[in-house]
Amino acid sequence: MEHKQPELPYAMDALAPAISRETLEYHYGKHHAGYFKKLNEALESAPAAYAKLNLEELVCKVEPQHTGILNNAAQAWNHSFYWDCMTPQPSAEPTGEFLQAIDSAFGSFAALKKSFGDAAKGQFGSGWAWIVCNADGELAVTATSNEGNPLRDGCTPLFVCDVWEHAYYIDYRNDRPAYVDAFFKLANWDFAAEQFAAARAAQAAA
Ligand code: FE2
């Protein structure tokens, strides 16, 4: 199956000034598009079983030795998820059952933001900071290097921040903390809450 890059869920200039049109033109238009192109090229000579898998199934099931497929599939998935974690119409904080789960796991929304911000700012080198729902249905903050994705560890991603330099170098140069603080102002907590509700429903049905 050919994997297609999804549409960006807002206009290229919709997140400015926190994230500029130029950043999205490179990040979405060059980097993310490139991962899909390389993934499709790598799949041409891949084991036949991989041809039937959708992108999420690839991320979960590709053998580690097939690095070209794994790297590009995960980066393709991670970025598609990352775009949805930002919105031009952000809400200040989560509500409902998601907020209750945050309070239960972290003590408060402010504590979650501190933990997530520390993970994003402290990740050494390229990677991603995540809020996940683990196999026990509990919330956790984690970080992964390079193309890492918590799906491969049995966790369900709820929210992510890209901390590769290409995410912020045009707007913030080497100042990753300033980018992470700006990212929070665009956070799509409604999207994260939807992922949480879906994760809980899937666990209840299992
Ligand atoms: Fe990126």
Short mmCIF file of C-alpha atoms and ligand atoms in Angstrom, two decimals:
data_model
loop_
_atom_site.label_atom_id
_atom_site.label_comp_id
_atom_site.label_asym_id
_atom_site.label_seq_id
_atom_site.Cartn_x
_atom_site.Cartn_y
_atom_site.Cartn_z
CA MET A 1 0.00 0.00 0.00
CA GLU A 2 1.19 3.48 -0.78
CA HIS A 3 1.26 5.76 2.23
CA LYS A 4 0.07 9.33 1.71
CA GLN A 5 0.95 12.35 3.80
CA PRO A 6 -2.27 13.72 5.37
CA GLU A 7 -3.29 17.33 4.82
CA LEU A 8 -2.00 19.80 7.36
CA PRO A 9 -5.06 20.48 9.61
CA TYR A 10 -4.64 24.28 9.31
CA ALA A 11 -3.11 26.85 7.00
CA MET A 12 0.67 27.20 6.85
CA ASP A 13 0.50 30.58 8.58
CA ALA A 14 -2.17 29.62 11.13
CA LEU A 15 0.26 29.00 14.00
CA ALA A 16 2.28 32.18 13.54
CA PRO A 17 3.98 33.88 15.23
CA ALA A 18 4.69 30.99 17.63
CA ILE A 19 5.48 28.70 14.68
CA SER A 20 6.06 30.52 11.43
CA ARG A 21 4.88 29.78 7.93
CA GLU A 22 8.51 29.19 6.93
CA THR A 23 8.93 26.55 9.64
CA LEU A 24 5.80 24.70 8.50
CA GLU A 25 6.79 24.99 4.85
CA TYR A 26 10.03 23.17 5.66
CA HIS A 27 8.79 20.93 8.46
CA TYR A 28 5.57 19.75 6.82
CA GLY A 29 6.47 20.40 3.19
CA LYS A 30 10.03 19.05 3.16
CA HIS A 31 10.80 16.92 6.23
CA HIS A 32 7.45 15.22 6.75
CA ALA A 33 6.85 14.79 3.02
CA GLY A 34 10.33 13.31 2.74
CA TYR A 35 9.61 10.61 5.32
CA PHE A 36 6.58 9.45 3.31
CA LYS A 37 8.59 9.46 0.07
CA LYS A 38 11.43 7.45 1.59
CA LEU A 39 9.00 5.06 3.29
CA ASN A 40 7.26 4.27 0.01
CA GLU A 41 10.63 3.79 -1.70
CA ALA A 42 11.86 1.48 1.08
CA LEU A 43 8.67 -0.61 0.91
CA GLU A 44 9.30 -1.41 -2.76
CA SER A 45 12.00 -3.89 -1.73
CA ALA A 46 10.51 -4.86 1.65
CA PRO A 47 9.09 -8.19 2.85
CA ALA A 48 5.68 -8.78 1.23
CA ALA A 49 3.92 -8.88 4.61
CA TYR A 50 4.71 -5.19 5.14
CA ALA A 51 2.76 -4.18 2.03
CA LYS A 52 -0.58 -4.95 3.74
CA LEU A 53 0.05 -2.94 6.88
CA ASN A 54 -1.26 0.56 7.46
CA LEU A 55 1.09 3.16 8.89
CA GLU A 56 0.32 2.52 12.56
CA GLU A 57 0.63 -1.23 12.06
CA LEU A 58 4.01 -0.68 10.41
CA VAL A 59 5.21 1.41 13.35
CA CYS A 60 4.17 -1.34 15.76
CA LYS A 61 5.32 -4.39 13.80
CA VAL A 62 8.36 -3.61 11.63
CA GLU A 63 11.38 -5.67 12.65
CA PRO A 64 14.17 -3.47 14.04
CA GLN A 65 16.62 -4.60 11.37
CA HIS A 66 14.47 -3.00 8.67
CA THR A 67 15.71 0.39 9.76
CA GLY A 68 14.78 2.30 6.60
CA ILE A 69 11.15 1.29 6.90
CA LEU A 70 10.98 1.68 10.67
CA ASN A 71 12.67 5.09 10.74
CA ASN A 72 10.54 6.58 8.00
CA ALA A 73 7.25 4.96 9.06
CA ALA A 74 7.65 6.19 12.62
CA GLN A 75 8.67 9.68 11.56
CA ALA A 76 5.72 9.80 9.15
CA TRP A 77 3.31 8.74 11.94
CA ASN A 78 4.86 10.93 14.63
CA HIS A 79 4.61 14.09 12.54
CA SER A 80 1.01 13.45 11.48
CA PHE A 81 0.18 13.10 15.18
CA TYR A 82 2.20 16.20 16.09
CA TRP A 83 0.27 18.45 13.67
CA ASP A 84 -2.97 17.43 15.41
CA CYS A 85 -1.50 18.29 18.82
CA MET A 86 -1.45 21.97 17.85
CA THR A 87 -4.33 24.24 16.93
CA PRO A 88 -4.84 27.90 16.07
CA GLN A 89 -7.75 27.89 18.59
CA PRO A 90 -6.22 26.36 21.71
CA SER A 91 -8.08 25.85 24.96
CA ALA A 92 -6.26 26.80 28.14
CA GLU A 93 -6.40 23.38 29.74
CA PRO A 94 -8.07 19.96 29.52
CA THR A 95 -11.48 19.28 31.02
CA GLY A 96 -13.66 16.33 32.02
CA GLU A 97 -12.36 12.80 32.50
CA PHE A 98 -9.02 13.62 30.92
CA LEU A 99 -8.42 16.35 33.51
CA GLN A 100 -9.49 13.96 36.28
CA ALA A 101 -6.96 11.40 35.03
CA ILE A 102 -4.27 14.10 34.92
CA ASP A 103 -5.04 15.15 38.49
CA SER A 104 -4.95 11.51 39.58
CA ALA A 105 -1.62 10.75 37.90
CA PHE A 106 0.27 14.02 38.36
CA GLY A 107 -1.56 15.92 41.10
CA SER A 108 -2.50 18.84 38.86
CA PHE A 109 -2.47 20.06 35.27
CA ALA A 110 0.38 22.42 36.18
CA ALA A 111 2.42 19.43 37.39
CA LEU A 112 1.76 17.59 34.12
CA LYS A 113 2.89 20.62 32.14
CA LYS A 114 6.05 20.84 34.25
CA SER A 115 6.81 17.15 33.74
CA PHE A 116 6.11 17.30 30.01
CA GLY A 117 8.07 20.52 29.58
CA ASP A 118 11.04 19.04 31.43
CA ALA A 119 10.93 15.94 29.20
CA ALA A 120 10.79 18.07 26.03
CA LYS A 121 13.49 20.48 27.09
CA GLY A 122 15.71 17.78 28.60
CA GLN A 123 15.62 15.21 25.78
CA PHE A 124 19.25 14.88 24.65
CA GLY A 125 19.48 15.35 20.90
CA SER A 126 16.65 14.69 18.48
CA GLY A 127 13.45 13.13 19.70
CA TRP A 128 9.93 13.52 20.99
CA ALA A 129 8.20 14.22 24.32
CA TRP A 130 4.95 12.36 24.88
CA ILE A 131 1.95 12.02 27.14
CA VAL A 132 0.88 8.39 26.94
CA CYS A 133 -1.72 6.05 28.35
CA ASN A 134 0.09 2.91 29.46
CA ALA A 135 -1.20 -0.66 29.37
CA ASP A 136 -2.76 -0.17 32.83
CA GLY A 137 -4.75 2.83 31.62
CA GLU A 138 -2.61 5.30 33.53
CA LEU A 139 -1.16 8.52 32.20
CA ALA A 140 2.59 9.01 31.97
CA VAL A 141 5.13 11.39 30.45
CA THR A 142 7.97 9.94 28.44
CA ALA A 143 10.53 10.94 25.82
CA THR A 144 11.92 9.00 22.89
CA SER A 145 15.04 9.49 20.79
CA ASN A 146 15.08 10.02 17.04
CA GLU A 147 12.14 8.12 15.50
CA GLY A 148 11.04 6.42 18.73
CA ASN A 149 7.32 5.89 19.31
CA PRO A 150 5.64 4.61 22.52
CA LEU A 151 3.39 2.34 20.43
CA ARG A 152 6.36 0.00 20.21
CA ASP A 153 6.34 -0.20 24.03
CA GLY A 154 2.64 -1.02 24.28
CA CYS A 155 1.60 2.52 25.23
CA THR A 156 -0.99 4.69 23.50
CA PRO A 157 0.25 8.17 22.53
CA LEU A 158 -2.07 10.99 23.60
CA PHE A 159 0.03 14.08 22.92
CA VAL A 160 3.46 14.85 21.50
CA CYS A 161 6.00 17.62 20.99
CA ASP A 162 8.65 17.31 18.29
CA VAL A 163 12.02 18.37 19.69
CA TRP A 164 14.11 17.74 16.60
CA GLU A 165 15.98 20.96 15.78
CA HIS A 166 14.17 21.21 12.46
CA ALA A 167 10.97 21.90 14.47
CA TYR A 168 12.30 25.17 15.89
CA TYR A 169 15.61 26.27 14.41
CA ILE A 170 14.12 28.80 11.95
CA ASP A 171 12.06 30.52 14.64
CA TYR A 172 14.09 29.98 17.80
CA ARG A 173 17.58 28.97 16.59
CA ASN A 174 19.04 26.82 19.39
CA ASP A 175 16.58 27.98 22.08
CA ARG A 176 14.55 24.82 22.51
CA PRO A 177 12.98 25.94 25.84
CA ALA A 178 11.50 29.02 24.12
CA TYR A 179 10.03 26.77 21.42
CA VAL A 180 8.55 24.37 23.99
CA ASP A 181 6.97 27.27 25.88
CA ALA A 182 5.48 28.57 22.60
CA PHE A 183 4.28 25.08 21.68
CA PHE A 184 2.27 24.92 24.93
CA LYS A 185 0.35 28.02 23.83
CA LEU A 186 -0.84 26.11 20.74
CA ALA A 187 -1.62 22.85 22.55
CA ASN A 188 -4.72 21.03 21.34
CA TRP A 189 -5.91 19.52 24.62
CA ASP A 190 -9.21 18.53 23.02
CA PHE A 191 -7.30 16.25 20.64
CA ALA A 192 -5.37 14.70 23.54
CA ALA A 193 -8.63 14.15 25.43
CA GLU A 194 -10.10 12.38 22.39
CA GLN A 195 -7.06 10.06 22.26
CA PHE A 196 -7.45 9.38 25.98
CA ALA A 197 -11.14 8.52 25.62
CA ALA A 198 -10.38 6.21 22.70
CA ALA A 199 -7.57 4.50 24.61
CA ARG A 200 -9.80 3.93 27.63
CA ALA A 201 -12.61 2.60 25.43
CA ALA A 202 -10.24 0.21 23.66
CA GLN A 203 -8.90 -1.07 26.98
CA ALA A 204 -12.43 -1.55 28.32
CA ALA A 205 -13.37 -3.55 25.21
CA ALA A 206 -10.24 -5.75 25.34
FE FE2 B 1 9.98 17.03 12.92
#
